Amino acid sequence: MEQEQFVHIYDQREIICSETGKKEVAEMCEDEGGYMWEQCTGCGCHTWL
């Protein structure tokens, strides 16, 4: 049985995506392990913070 991972999204901001070069919205995420990252909602790339 797989353990569900709880990801907390608590901020959104506009970024210039490093993959596409376009303006995208990034969500700031944190999982229960305390890892934080920003995920681009356009292409799905993410940046560890």
PDB file of C-alpha atoms in Angstrom:
ATOM      1  CA  MET A   1       0.000   0.000   0.000  1.00  0.00           C
ATOM      2  CA  GLU A   2       1.399   3.366  -0.992  1.00  0.00           C
ATOM      3  CA  GLN A   3       1.855   6.119   1.543  1.00  0.00           C
ATOM      4  CA  GLU A   4       0.102   9.277   0.482  1.00  0.00           C
ATOM      5  CA  GLN A   5       2.282  12.320   0.415  1.00  0.00           C
ATOM      6  CA  PHE A   6       0.775  15.512   1.755  1.00  0.00           C
ATOM      7  CA  VAL A   7       1.948  18.564  -0.104  1.00  0.00           C
ATOM      8  CA  HIS A   8       1.052  21.969   1.276  1.00  0.00           C
ATOM      9  CA  ILE A   9       0.716  24.745  -1.298  1.00  0.00           C
ATOM     10  CA  TYR A  10       0.775  28.107   0.353  1.00  0.00           C
ATOM     11  CA  ASP A  11       1.841  30.650  -2.190  1.00  0.00           C
ATOM     12  CA  GLN A  12       1.627  31.426  -5.879  1.00  0.00           C
ATOM     13  CA  ARG A  13       3.621  33.946  -7.816  1.00  0.00           C
ATOM     14  CA  GLU A  14       4.401  34.845 -11.391  1.00  0.00           C
ATOM     15  CA  ILE A  15       7.773  33.707 -12.632  1.00  0.00           C
ATOM     16  CA  ILE A  16       9.628  33.684 -15.893  1.00  0.00           C
ATOM     17  CA  CYS A  17       9.934  29.953 -16.497  1.00  0.00           C
ATOM     18  CA  SER A  18      13.514  28.792 -16.991  1.00  0.00           C
ATOM     19  CA  GLU A  19      12.307  26.048 -19.355  1.00  0.00           C
ATOM     20  CA  THR A  20       9.995  27.995 -21.655  1.00  0.00           C
ATOM     21  CA  GLY A  21      11.067  31.599 -21.063  1.00  0.00           C
ATOM     22  CA  LYS A  22       7.389  32.540 -20.694  1.00  0.00           C
ATOM     23  CA  LYS A  23       5.509  34.046 -17.801  1.00  0.00           C
ATOM     24  CA  GLU A  24       4.044  31.247 -15.730  1.00  0.00           C
ATOM     25  CA  VAL A  25       2.512  30.847 -12.297  1.00  0.00           C
ATOM     26  CA  ALA A  26       4.636  28.958  -9.788  1.00  0.00           C
ATOM     27  CA  GLU A  27       3.224  27.354  -6.670  1.00  0.00           C
ATOM     28  CA  MET A  28       5.325  27.270  -3.545  1.00  0.00           C
ATOM     29  CA  CYS A  29       5.026  23.785  -2.085  1.00  0.00           C
ATOM     30  CA  GLU A  30       6.167  22.063   1.067  1.00  0.00           C
ATOM     31  CA  ASP A  31       5.825  18.376   1.854  1.00  0.00           C
ATOM     32  CA  GLU A  32       5.529  16.793   5.261  1.00  0.00           C
ATOM     33  CA  GLY A  33       9.277  16.181   5.346  1.00  0.00           C
ATOM     34  CA  GLY A  34       9.849  19.934   5.296  1.00  0.00           C
ATOM     35  CA  TYR A  35      11.237  20.056   1.767  1.00  0.00           C
ATOM     36  CA  MET A  36      10.243  23.189  -0.104  1.00  0.00           C
ATOM     37  CA  TRP A  37      10.133  23.838  -3.814  1.00  0.00           C
ATOM     38  CA  GLU A  38       8.488  26.002  -6.421  1.00  0.00           C
ATOM     39  CA  GLN A  39       6.613  24.191  -9.152  1.00  0.00           C
ATOM     40  CA  CYS A  40       5.766  25.825 -12.438  1.00  0.00           C
ATOM     41  CA  THR A  41       2.112  25.195 -13.317  1.00  0.00           C
ATOM     42  CA  GLY A  42       2.868  25.705 -17.007  1.00  0.00           C
ATOM     43  CA  CYS A  43       5.447  23.018 -17.783  1.00  0.00           C
ATOM     44  CA  GLY A  44       5.745  21.288 -14.412  1.00  0.00           C
ATOM     45  CA  CYS A  45       9.427  21.994 -13.853  1.00  0.00           C
ATOM     46  CA  HIS A  46      10.401  22.653 -10.274  1.00  0.00           C
ATOM     47  CA  THR A  47      13.101  24.418  -8.333  1.00  0.00           C
ATOM     48  CA  TRP A  48      14.214  23.311  -4.880  1.00  0.00           C
ATOM     49  CA  LEU A  49      14.357  26.128  -2.376  1.00  0.00           C
TER      50      LEU A  49
END
